[in-house]
Short mmCIF file of C-alpha atoms and ligand atoms in Angstrom, two decimals:
data_model
loop_
_atom_site.label_atom_id
_atom_site.label_comp_id
_atom_site.label_asym_id
_atom_site.label_seq_id
_atom_site.Cartn_x
_atom_site.Cartn_y
_atom_site.Cartn_z
CA MET A 1 -22.95 -43.31 1.79
CA LEU A 2 -24.96 -40.08 1.83
CA ARG A 3 -27.10 -41.47 4.60
CA ALA A 4 -23.97 -41.82 6.75
CA LEU A 5 -23.77 -38.03 6.99
CA PRO A 6 -25.24 -36.54 10.18
CA ALA A 7 -28.36 -34.38 10.21
CA VAL A 8 -27.87 -30.60 10.31
CA ASP A 9 -29.10 -30.17 13.88
CA ARG A 10 -26.83 -32.93 15.16
CA LEU A 11 -23.83 -31.22 13.58
CA VAL A 12 -24.94 -27.84 14.95
CA ARG A 13 -25.32 -29.24 18.46
CA GLU A 14 -21.83 -30.78 18.37
CA ALA A 15 -20.30 -27.62 16.98
CA GLN A 16 -22.08 -25.47 19.54
CA ALA A 17 -20.48 -27.55 22.28
CA HIS A 18 -17.02 -26.55 20.93
CA ILE A 19 -17.71 -22.93 20.17
CA GLY A 20 -20.49 -21.80 22.45
CA GLU A 21 -20.22 -18.11 21.63
CA ALA A 22 -21.08 -18.51 17.93
CA PRO A 23 -24.60 -17.41 16.96
CA HIS A 24 -26.93 -20.36 16.40
CA ALA A 25 -28.14 -19.12 13.01
CA LEU A 26 -24.56 -18.85 11.76
CA LEU A 27 -23.75 -22.41 12.86
CA VAL A 28 -26.85 -23.70 11.08
CA GLU A 29 -25.77 -21.98 7.90
CA LEU A 30 -22.21 -23.27 8.16
CA ALA A 31 -23.39 -26.81 9.01
CA ARG A 32 -25.62 -26.82 5.92
CA GLU A 33 -22.76 -25.62 3.72
CA THR A 34 -20.35 -28.15 5.21
CA LEU A 35 -22.79 -31.04 4.66
CA GLN A 36 -23.47 -29.86 1.12
CA ARG A 37 -19.77 -29.92 0.33
CA ALA A 38 -19.39 -33.38 1.89
CA ARG A 39 -22.35 -34.61 -0.17
CA ALA A 40 -20.88 -33.19 -3.35
CA ARG A 41 -17.56 -34.92 -2.65
CA LEU A 42 -19.31 -38.27 -2.15
CA GLU A 43 -21.35 -37.85 -5.31
CA ASP A 44 -18.31 -36.88 -7.38
CA ASP A 45 -16.11 -39.68 -6.21
CA ALA A 46 -17.45 -43.20 -5.88
CA GLN A 47 -14.33 -44.27 -3.91
CA ALA A 48 -14.71 -41.56 -1.26
CA THR A 49 -15.69 -42.52 2.26
CA PRO A 50 -17.99 -40.28 4.32
CA PRO A 51 -16.17 -37.88 6.70
CA THR A 52 -16.41 -38.66 10.41
CA LEU A 53 -18.64 -36.55 12.60
CA ALA A 54 -15.52 -35.19 14.32
CA ALA A 55 -14.07 -34.04 11.00
CA LEU A 56 -17.32 -32.30 10.07
CA VAL A 57 -17.47 -30.59 13.47
CA ASP A 58 -13.88 -29.42 13.03
CA GLU A 59 -14.78 -27.93 9.70
CA VAL A 60 -17.84 -26.09 10.99
CA VAL A 61 -15.96 -24.77 14.02
CA ALA A 62 -13.01 -23.67 11.91
CA ARG A 63 -15.29 -21.79 9.53
CA ALA A 64 -17.23 -20.24 12.38
CA ARG A 65 -13.95 -18.95 13.85
CA ALA A 66 -12.74 -17.71 10.48
CA VAL A 67 -15.90 -15.77 9.66
CA SER A 68 -16.35 -14.29 13.11
CA ARG A 69 -13.16 -12.33 13.18
CA PRO A 70 -12.07 -9.50 10.88
CA TYR A 71 -10.07 -10.45 7.83
CA LEU A 72 -7.72 -7.51 8.35
CA ARG A 73 -5.10 -8.19 10.98
CA PRO A 74 -1.82 -6.58 12.06
CA VAL A 75 1.31 -7.95 10.43
CA ILE A 76 4.92 -7.44 11.46
CA ASN A 77 6.71 -6.55 8.25
CA ALA A 78 10.11 -8.23 8.40
CA SER A 79 10.38 -8.37 4.61
CA GLY A 80 12.80 -5.47 4.43
CA VAL A 81 10.57 -3.65 1.95
CA VAL A 82 9.60 -0.38 3.62
CA ILE A 83 6.62 0.50 1.45
CA GLN A 84 4.95 -2.81 0.77
CA THR A 85 1.64 -2.40 -1.03
CA ASN A 86 0.49 -5.91 -0.07
CA LEU A 87 1.10 -5.09 3.60
CA GLY A 88 -0.76 -1.78 3.57
CA ARG A 89 2.06 0.61 2.63
CA ALA A 90 2.99 3.33 5.15
CA PRO A 91 2.37 2.74 8.86
CA LEU A 92 0.96 5.93 10.39
CA SER A 93 2.66 8.17 12.91
CA GLU A 94 1.47 8.50 16.51
CA ALA A 95 0.32 12.02 15.67
CA ALA A 96 -1.75 10.77 12.71
CA LEU A 97 -3.32 8.03 14.83
CA ALA A 98 -4.17 10.50 17.59
CA ALA A 99 -5.69 12.92 15.09
CA MET A 100 -7.86 10.19 13.56
CA ASN A 101 -8.93 9.00 16.96
CA ALA A 102 -9.87 12.51 18.05
CA VAL A 103 -12.14 13.25 15.10
CA ALA A 104 -13.51 9.72 14.74
CA ARG A 105 -14.97 9.58 18.24
CA GLY A 106 -17.41 12.39 17.79
CA TYR A 107 -18.29 15.21 15.48
CA SER A 108 -15.84 17.58 13.82
CA ASN A 109 -15.76 20.80 11.84
CA LEU A 110 -15.25 18.82 8.61
CA GLU A 111 -17.40 21.20 6.55
CA TYR A 112 -18.25 23.83 9.13
CA ASP A 113 -16.46 27.10 9.67
CA LEU A 114 -16.19 27.63 13.42
CA GLN A 115 -15.27 31.33 12.98
CA THR A 116 -18.39 32.28 11.09
CA GLY A 117 -20.72 29.48 12.06
CA THR A 118 -21.44 28.78 8.40
CA ARG A 119 -20.65 26.04 5.96
CA GLY A 120 -16.93 25.48 5.42
CA SER A 121 -14.77 23.46 3.01
CA ARG A 122 -13.12 20.17 3.81
CA TYR A 123 -10.38 21.05 1.32
CA ALA A 124 -9.34 24.58 2.29
CA THR A 125 -6.91 24.10 5.17
CA LEU A 126 -5.44 20.94 3.75
CA GLY A 127 -4.82 22.80 0.48
CA ASP A 128 -2.88 25.51 2.32
CA LEU A 129 -0.86 22.95 4.24
CA LEU A 130 -0.02 21.03 1.06
CA ALA A 131 1.07 24.28 -0.54
CA ARG A 132 3.35 25.15 2.37
CA VAL A 133 4.98 21.71 2.45
CA THR A 134 5.50 21.38 -1.32
CA GLY A 135 6.09 24.95 -2.40
CA ALA A 136 3.09 24.84 -4.74
CA GLU A 137 0.40 27.53 -4.84
CA SER A 138 -2.35 25.18 -3.74
CA GLY A 139 -3.28 21.55 -3.30
CA LEU A 140 -6.07 19.02 -3.08
CA ALA A 141 -6.46 15.50 -1.66
CA VAL A 142 -8.49 12.69 -3.21
CA ASN A 143 -8.88 8.95 -2.62
CA ASN A 144 -5.52 7.83 -4.07
CA ASN A 145 -3.02 8.77 -6.72
CA ALA A 146 -4.91 6.85 -9.39
CA ALA A 147 -7.90 9.09 -8.59
CA ALA A 148 -5.67 12.17 -8.64
CA VAL A 149 -4.45 11.43 -12.16
CA LEU A 150 -7.95 10.47 -13.32
CA LEU A 151 -9.43 13.69 -11.93
CA ALA A 152 -6.73 15.91 -13.45
CA LEU A 153 -7.11 14.28 -16.87
CA SER A 154 -10.93 14.30 -16.71
CA CYS A 155 -10.98 17.95 -15.73
CA PHE A 156 -8.49 19.35 -18.22
CA CYS A 157 -8.12 16.86 -21.05
CA GLN A 158 -11.50 15.22 -21.71
CA GLY A 159 -12.11 14.84 -25.44
CA ARG A 160 -8.63 16.19 -26.22
CA GLU A 161 -5.15 14.82 -26.76
CA VAL A 162 -2.52 14.08 -24.11
CA LEU A 163 1.12 13.50 -25.07
CA VAL A 164 2.91 10.68 -23.26
CA SER A 165 6.42 9.40 -23.97
CA ARG A 166 6.47 5.78 -25.16
CA SER A 167 8.80 5.03 -22.25
CA GLN A 168 6.15 6.24 -19.79
CA ALA A 169 2.92 4.68 -21.12
CA VAL A 170 3.33 2.06 -18.44
CA GLU A 171 1.65 -0.15 -15.87
CA ILE A 172 2.33 0.74 -12.22
CA GLY A 173 1.15 -2.02 -9.91
CA GLY A 174 -2.15 -3.85 -10.04
CA GLY A 175 -4.56 -2.21 -12.44
CA PHE A 176 -3.00 1.23 -12.87
CA ARG A 177 -2.11 1.53 -16.53
CA ILE A 178 -1.53 4.97 -17.99
CA PRO A 179 -3.30 4.21 -21.33
CA ASP A 180 -6.35 2.85 -19.47
CA VAL A 181 -6.57 5.80 -17.08
CA LEU A 182 -6.34 8.17 -20.02
CA ARG A 183 -9.11 6.36 -21.85
CA GLN A 184 -11.25 6.35 -18.72
CA SER A 185 -10.85 10.11 -18.39
CA GLY A 186 -12.08 10.61 -21.95
CA ALA A 187 -8.70 11.93 -23.10
CA ARG A 188 -6.89 10.60 -26.16
CA LEU A 189 -3.40 9.19 -25.68
CA VAL A 190 -0.83 10.34 -28.21
CA GLU A 191 2.39 8.40 -27.75
CA VAL A 192 5.57 10.21 -28.63
CA GLY A 193 9.20 9.12 -29.01
CA THR A 194 10.41 5.55 -28.59
CA THR A 195 10.69 3.12 -25.70
CA ASN A 196 14.22 4.22 -24.84
CA ARG A 197 14.68 7.67 -26.38
CA THR A 198 12.24 10.56 -26.43
CA TYR A 199 13.35 14.09 -27.39
CA ILE A 200 11.65 17.42 -26.90
CA HIS A 201 11.13 17.64 -30.69
CA ASP A 202 9.07 14.42 -30.49
CA TYR A 203 6.66 16.23 -28.17
CA ALA A 204 6.77 19.44 -30.22
CA ALA A 205 5.97 17.62 -33.46
CA ALA A 206 2.92 15.92 -31.90
CA ILE A 207 1.24 19.13 -30.69
CA THR A 208 -1.98 20.01 -32.52
CA PRO A 209 -4.77 22.48 -31.70
CA ASP A 210 -6.42 19.53 -29.97
CA THR A 211 -3.57 18.93 -27.53
CA ALA A 212 -4.49 19.62 -23.91
CA ALA A 213 -1.46 18.46 -21.97
CA ILE A 214 1.84 16.70 -21.68
CA LEU A 215 1.68 13.93 -19.08
CA THR A 216 4.95 12.75 -17.56
CA VAL A 217 4.95 9.60 -15.43
CA HIS A 218 7.45 8.61 -12.77
CA ARG A 219 9.22 5.32 -13.53
CA SER A 220 8.15 3.93 -10.23
CA ASN A 221 8.77 0.25 -10.66
CA PHE A 222 11.29 -0.12 -13.44
CA ARG A 223 14.39 1.44 -14.86
CA VAL A 224 15.39 2.20 -18.42
CA ILE A 225 19.15 1.97 -18.72
CA GLY A 226 21.67 2.12 -21.55
CA PHE A 227 21.01 4.12 -24.71
CA THR A 228 18.28 6.38 -23.34
CA HIS A 229 17.11 9.97 -23.49
CA ASP A 230 14.43 12.10 -21.87
CA PRO A 231 13.96 15.81 -22.46
CA ALA A 232 15.20 18.13 -19.74
CA ASP A 233 12.57 19.56 -17.40
CA GLU A 234 13.34 23.04 -18.69
CA GLU A 235 12.61 21.92 -22.28
CA LEU A 236 9.26 20.45 -21.24
CA ARG A 237 8.35 23.51 -19.24
CA ARG A 238 9.15 25.89 -22.10
CA LEU A 239 7.34 23.79 -24.70
CA ALA A 240 4.19 23.54 -22.58
CA ARG A 241 4.20 27.34 -21.96
CA GLU A 242 4.80 28.21 -25.60
CA ALA A 243 2.10 25.84 -26.82
CA GLY A 244 -0.34 26.96 -24.12
CA ILE A 245 -0.85 23.42 -22.85
CA LEU A 246 -0.57 21.93 -19.36
CA TRP A 247 2.28 19.87 -17.99
CA ILE A 248 0.80 17.29 -15.64
CA ASP A 249 3.22 15.12 -13.69
CA ASP A 250 2.36 11.77 -12.13
CA TRP A 251 5.17 11.73 -9.58
CA GLY A 252 4.05 8.45 -7.97
CA SER A 253 5.75 8.13 -4.64
CA GLY A 254 6.18 11.82 -4.06
CA ALA A 255 8.95 12.23 -1.50
CA ILE A 256 9.02 15.44 0.52
CA LEU A 257 12.40 14.65 2.08
CA ALA A 258 15.28 13.97 -0.31
CA PRO A 259 16.10 10.23 -0.27
CA ALA A 260 19.73 11.08 -1.06
CA ARG A 261 20.08 12.22 2.56
CA TYR A 262 19.89 8.54 3.50
CA GLY A 263 22.33 7.14 0.97
CA LEU A 264 19.64 6.45 -1.62
CA ALA A 265 19.52 7.71 -5.20
CA ALA A 266 19.13 11.43 -5.78
CA GLU A 267 15.42 11.53 -6.45
CA PRO A 268 13.67 14.85 -7.03
CA THR A 269 11.18 15.74 -4.30
CA VAL A 270 7.67 17.04 -4.94
CA ARG A 271 9.02 20.54 -4.28
CA ASP A 272 11.66 19.96 -6.99
CA ARG A 273 8.91 18.94 -9.44
CA VAL A 274 6.88 22.04 -8.65
CA ARG A 275 9.98 24.17 -9.09
CA ALA A 276 10.78 22.44 -12.38
CA GLY A 277 7.60 23.96 -13.75
CA CYS A 278 4.97 21.22 -13.67
CA ASP A 279 1.51 22.80 -13.62
CA LEU A 280 0.14 19.94 -11.55
CA VAL A 281 1.99 17.23 -9.63
CA CYS A 282 0.07 14.11 -8.51
CA PHE A 283 1.43 11.73 -5.87
CA SER A 284 0.39 9.14 -3.30
CA GLY A 285 -0.27 9.82 0.38
CA ASP A 286 0.82 6.40 1.62
CA LYS A 287 4.14 5.89 -0.14
CA LEU A 288 7.14 8.06 0.76
CA LEU A 289 4.90 10.78 2.20
CA GLY A 290 4.28 8.28 5.00
CA GLY A 291 0.60 9.07 5.54
CA PRO A 292 -2.78 7.47 4.88
CA GLN A 293 -4.02 6.23 1.50
CA ALA A 294 -4.70 9.37 -0.51
CA GLY A 295 -3.84 11.07 -3.76
CA LEU A 296 -2.43 14.55 -3.59
CA ILE A 297 -2.55 17.09 -6.38
CA VAL A 298 -0.50 20.24 -5.99
CA GLY A 299 0.08 23.06 -8.43
CA ARG A 300 -1.26 26.32 -9.77
CA ARG A 301 -4.04 27.92 -7.78
CA GLU A 302 -6.54 28.38 -10.59
CA LEU A 303 -6.12 24.79 -11.72
CA ILE A 304 -6.68 23.42 -8.21
CA ALA A 305 -9.76 25.66 -7.92
CA ARG A 306 -11.16 24.10 -11.11
CA LEU A 307 -10.46 20.59 -9.80
CA ARG A 308 -12.34 21.46 -6.61
CA ARG A 309 -15.39 22.36 -8.68
CA HIS A 310 -15.30 19.25 -10.88
CA PRO A 311 -18.28 16.90 -10.31
CA LEU A 312 -16.02 13.84 -10.26
CA LEU A 313 -14.38 15.16 -7.08
CA ARG A 314 -17.46 14.24 -5.09
CA ALA A 315 -16.94 10.59 -6.06
CA LEU A 316 -13.22 10.68 -5.27
CA ARG A 317 -13.24 12.75 -2.10
CA VAL A 318 -11.42 11.87 1.10
CA ASP A 319 -13.18 11.33 4.40
CA LYS A 320 -12.51 12.97 7.76
CA LEU A 321 -10.22 10.19 8.96
CA THR A 322 -7.97 10.56 5.95
CA ILE A 323 -7.93 14.34 6.31
CA ALA A 324 -7.05 14.04 10.00
CA ALA A 325 -4.16 11.66 9.30
CA LEU A 326 -2.94 13.68 6.32
CA GLU A 327 -2.90 16.95 8.26
CA ALA A 328 -0.97 15.36 11.10
CA THR A 329 1.50 13.82 8.63
CA LEU A 330 2.02 17.08 6.75
CA LEU A 331 2.45 18.94 10.04
CA SER A 332 5.36 16.64 10.87
CA TYR A 333 7.06 17.94 7.73
CA LEU A 334 6.15 21.53 8.52
CA ARG A 335 7.74 21.19 11.97
CA ASP A 336 10.75 19.48 10.37
CA GLN A 337 10.10 16.39 12.49
CA ALA A 338 9.28 13.93 9.71
CA GLU A 339 12.42 11.85 10.16
CA ASP A 340 11.66 11.31 13.85
CA GLU A 341 7.89 11.03 13.72
CA LEU A 342 6.94 9.22 10.49
CA PRO A 343 7.60 5.47 10.64
CA VAL A 344 8.56 5.27 6.95
CA TRP A 345 11.34 7.82 7.43
CA ARG A 346 12.38 6.45 10.79
CA MET A 347 12.93 3.12 9.04
CA ILE A 348 14.77 4.61 6.08
CA ALA A 349 16.93 6.77 8.35
CA THR A 350 18.02 3.99 10.73
CA PRO A 351 21.79 3.46 10.40
CA PRO A 352 22.92 -0.14 9.68
CA ALA A 353 24.87 -0.27 12.96
CA ALA A 354 21.64 0.16 14.94
CA LEU A 355 19.98 -2.59 12.90
CA GLN A 356 22.98 -4.84 13.45
CA GLN A 357 22.77 -4.37 17.18
CA ARG A 358 19.08 -5.25 17.21
CA ALA A 359 19.65 -8.28 14.94
CA LEU A 360 22.38 -9.57 17.26
CA ALA A 361 20.14 -9.12 20.30
CA LEU A 362 17.19 -10.85 18.63
CA ALA A 363 19.32 -13.78 17.42
CA GLU A 364 20.70 -14.24 20.91
CA ARG A 365 17.25 -14.15 22.45
CA LEU A 366 16.08 -16.80 19.97
CA ARG A 367 19.09 -19.04 20.60
CA ALA A 368 18.35 -18.81 24.32
CA ALA A 369 14.91 -20.21 23.48
CA GLY A 370 16.51 -23.09 21.57
CA ILE A 371 16.05 -21.71 18.07
CA ALA A 372 19.01 -21.78 15.67
CA ALA A 373 19.27 -18.19 14.48
CA GLU A 374 22.03 -15.80 13.45
CA ALA A 375 22.34 -12.13 12.60
CA VAL A 376 23.27 -11.54 8.96
CA ALA A 377 23.80 -8.46 6.80
CA SER A 378 21.09 -7.98 4.18
CA GLU A 379 19.75 -5.55 1.61
CA SER A 380 16.46 -3.80 2.26
CA ALA A 381 14.44 -1.92 -0.35
CA VAL A 382 12.22 1.14 -0.24
CA GLY A 383 9.60 -0.52 -2.46
CA GLY A 384 6.09 0.63 -3.23
CA GLY A 385 7.08 2.14 -6.52
CA SER A 386 9.76 4.23 -4.92
CA LEU A 387 13.34 4.18 -6.07
CA PRO A 388 13.29 0.94 -8.09
CA GLY A 389 16.46 -1.08 -7.82
CA GLU A 390 17.73 1.00 -4.88
CA THR A 391 18.69 -0.88 -1.74
CA GLN A 392 20.02 0.01 1.68
CA THR A 393 22.38 -2.03 3.82
CA SER A 394 20.35 -3.70 6.51
CA TRP A 395 20.53 -6.46 9.09
CA ALA A 396 18.34 -9.50 9.48
CA VAL A 397 17.97 -12.58 11.60
CA ALA A 398 18.29 -15.78 9.57
CA LEU A 399 16.43 -18.81 10.88
CA ALA A 400 17.92 -22.25 10.30
CA GLY A 401 15.62 -24.97 9.00
CA ALA A 402 12.98 -25.32 6.30
CA ALA A 403 12.38 -21.75 5.16
CA GLU A 404 8.92 -22.25 3.64
CA GLU A 405 7.64 -24.02 6.72
CA TRP A 406 9.04 -21.34 9.03
CA HIS A 407 7.46 -18.68 6.91
CA ARG A 408 4.08 -20.40 6.86
CA ARG A 409 4.03 -20.80 10.62
CA LEU A 410 5.03 -17.17 11.17
CA ARG A 411 2.39 -15.89 8.73
CA LEU A 412 -0.30 -17.79 10.60
CA GLY A 413 0.76 -16.59 14.04
CA GLU A 414 -0.61 -13.74 16.14
CA PRO A 415 0.61 -11.26 15.14
CA ALA A 416 1.45 -12.51 11.68
CA VAL A 417 5.07 -12.08 10.60
CA VAL A 418 6.15 -11.76 6.98
CA GLY A 419 9.84 -12.17 6.12
CA ARG A 420 11.64 -13.03 2.94
CA ILE A 421 13.39 -16.14 1.73
CA VAL A 422 16.92 -15.70 0.41
CA ALA A 423 18.97 -18.70 -0.72
CA ASP A 424 16.63 -21.15 1.04
CA ARG A 425 16.83 -19.32 4.36
CA LEU A 426 14.12 -17.27 6.01
CA LEU A 427 15.39 -13.77 6.77
CA LEU A 428 13.61 -11.40 9.14
CA ASP A 429 14.88 -7.98 8.17
CA LEU A 430 14.90 -5.43 10.97
CA ARG A 431 14.88 -2.31 8.76
CA THR A 432 11.07 -2.59 8.48
CA VAL A 433 10.45 -3.66 12.08
CA LEU A 434 10.10 -0.73 14.45
CA PRO A 435 12.35 -1.08 17.55
CA GLU A 436 9.26 -1.18 19.79
CA GLN A 437 8.14 -4.32 17.93
CA ASP A 438 11.32 -6.32 18.64
CA VAL A 439 9.96 -8.02 21.75
CA VAL A 440 6.68 -9.01 20.09
CA LEU A 441 8.62 -10.27 17.07
CA ALA A 442 10.78 -12.47 19.30
CA GLN A 443 7.67 -13.86 20.99
CA ALA A 444 6.00 -14.55 17.65
CA ILE A 445 9.07 -16.44 16.40
CA ILE A 446 9.31 -18.49 19.59
CA ALA A 447 5.59 -19.32 19.40
CA ALA A 448 5.94 -20.38 15.77
CA ALA A 449 9.03 -22.55 16.28
CA PRO A 450 8.48 -26.05 14.88
CA THR A 451 9.44 -27.44 18.30
CA ALA A 452 6.65 -25.44 19.93
CA ARG A 453 3.65 -27.47 21.01
CA PRO A 454 1.37 -28.11 18.01
CA ARG A 455 -1.95 -26.33 18.10
CA PRO A 456 -5.16 -28.35 18.51
CA ALA A 457 -6.53 -29.97 15.37
CA ILE A 458 -9.48 -27.61 15.15
CA GLN A 459 -7.25 -24.59 14.72
CA ARG A 460 -5.15 -26.28 12.12
CA THR A 461 -8.19 -26.56 9.87
CA ALA A 462 -8.83 -22.85 10.28
CA ASP A 463 -5.25 -22.13 9.32
CA THR A 464 -5.49 -24.12 6.12
CA THR A 465 -8.27 -21.95 4.76
CA GLU A 466 -6.40 -18.84 5.79
CA ALA A 467 -3.19 -19.97 4.19
CA ASP A 468 -4.73 -19.61 0.74
CA ARG A 469 -5.09 -15.88 1.30
CA CYS A 470 -1.61 -15.29 2.67
CA ASP A 471 0.79 -15.96 -0.15
CA SER A 472 4.03 -14.08 -0.10
CA PRO A 473 3.45 -10.46 -0.96
CA THR A 474 4.31 -9.53 -4.51
CA HIS A 475 6.43 -6.57 -5.36
CA ASP A 476 3.94 -4.33 -7.09
CA SER A 477 3.56 -0.68 -6.43
C1 PLP B 501 1.88 4.15 -7.03
C2 PLP B 501 1.69 4.93 -8.29
C3 PLP B 501 0.40 5.21 -8.77
C4 PLP B 501 -0.81 4.71 -8.06
O1 PLP B 501 -0.96 5.39 -6.86
P1 PLP B 501 -2.09 4.91 -5.81
O2 PLP B 501 -1.95 5.87 -4.68
O3 PLP B 501 -1.78 3.50 -5.47
O4 PLP B 501 -3.40 5.04 -6.51
C5 PLP B 501 0.28 5.94 -9.92
N1 PLP B 501 1.36 6.37 -10.60
C6 PLP B 501 2.61 6.13 -10.18
C7 PLP B 501 3.77 6.65 -10.98
C8 PLP B 501 2.82 5.40 -9.00
O5 PLP B 501 4.06 5.15 -8.57
#
C-alpha cells in the first residue's frame, strides 16, 4: 500500500503544473508533508486505500494556496454587532487611515522635536489631545486597555493592597481577569462587599496603611440586576481623598460621545468619569472610541508623568501607526465630527428608516438575481463590552434556505461575509455594513448562492482547511 504512493518529485512536478507561481522549495516541503500524512493514515488503518495522485496533488495545491496568502482578510460584518472583537473591533476612519499611510511611508517626527531639532517625546502631543477630549489633566496611550490597567497597577500598587468590589472582580473577554491582572502587577487584591451589594462602608472598613488604591471596573459584558447596590461616585471620591489612596477606574469601552443620544442606555462618558473624581481612567482605543487598538489612561498630571517614567511603559508602548490613527480619531472628536467621520458612530447613529431602505433595496437586488430574500426588522447590538444587553432597532436581509450552509459559503467568499442566524434563518444586518459596502455585499451574496456554479475541486479543499478557523464569532469583549 505504501509503495502505491508517488515519489516526492513526481508529486511536486504535478503540483507545479497546477500552480506554477509557487516556489519550488515550498512545494517540495508541502509534498513531503502531504505524503507523510498519507503514509500515517495507511499505517493507522489497515482498511484504508491509498489516495489517488489527483487527490494528493489537490491537497498540495490547496495548501500551497493557503500558505501563500495572508491569513488576515477583510470581512463584511453583517452580524449586527458594531464592536465585534472577533472581527477586529472598530473600523478606522478615512482620516485615521490617511494619517497612518502618511507616516508609514517614510520617516516621521515620532521622537524628534522639529522646533528645536532635538529629541522629542512620542507621548507629549497625544497626551494633550487626550486631555482636551476627555477633560482630564493629561493622558497616555499604551498597547491596549489590559496594558493600561496593568501599567497603572504596577506603577502605583505593586506590593500593596487594592480594593475591588466582589461584583467587579470579573473576567472581561478572553484572558482579561481582574484578579489575574492584579496579581501580575504585584498588587494584592482585597475583595470587598458581596456579589450583588457593596456599600461605601465595605470599602472604608477594608482600608489599611497598606492600601494603595480602589479599583472600579466597568461591567462591560454582564449586568447585575435586582437587589443590588454600588456606592455613589461621590462616596468613592471622598473616601479615596480622605484615606489618601488612589481611585483607578477601568472604564472599558470608554465612550466620548454619550450613547443616550442614539437611544441607547445613559452610559457615563470618559469625561463624566474624570469629573466624578477618578484619579485615573483606563479605556480601550478600539471600542466606542472608534480608533486603533490601544489603551488610554487619562487623569491627574503628576500620575500620568509617573506612568511615563515607569520602565514597563517601554514594553507596552504604542508605535507610530497607532499614534497616527489615534491622533486622527481624537481630532474628529475635537472638531465635533465624530458622528460623521468615525465608522463606529456612523453605524450607531444611522436611523432605522435608512437601514430599512437599504435592506429593501438589497433584498430586491437579490431577488432579481434569483435569490429568495426579504427585508426584516432586527435588533443590533453595540457589543465589544459596551452597553451589555442594549440593542438598537435595525434592519436585515433574511436569506431563505439552509442557514448554516449559506453562512459557510458567505464566510468563505471574497470578501468574507459574517451574518447571524436567528430562528434558523441567516440574517445580514445592515447596521454594521457601511452604505458604501452595499454593492460589494450584494455581489458576495450572489457569488455565494447555492445555485451559483460550484468552484473547482482544488479550491474546495482549500476551503475545508480554512473553515476550521472561521467559526462564528463569539460574543466576548
Ligand atoms: C474590553 C475591556 C478590557 C480589555 O481591553 P483591551 O483593550 O481589549 O485590552 C478591560 N476592561 C474592561 C472593563 C473592558 O471592557
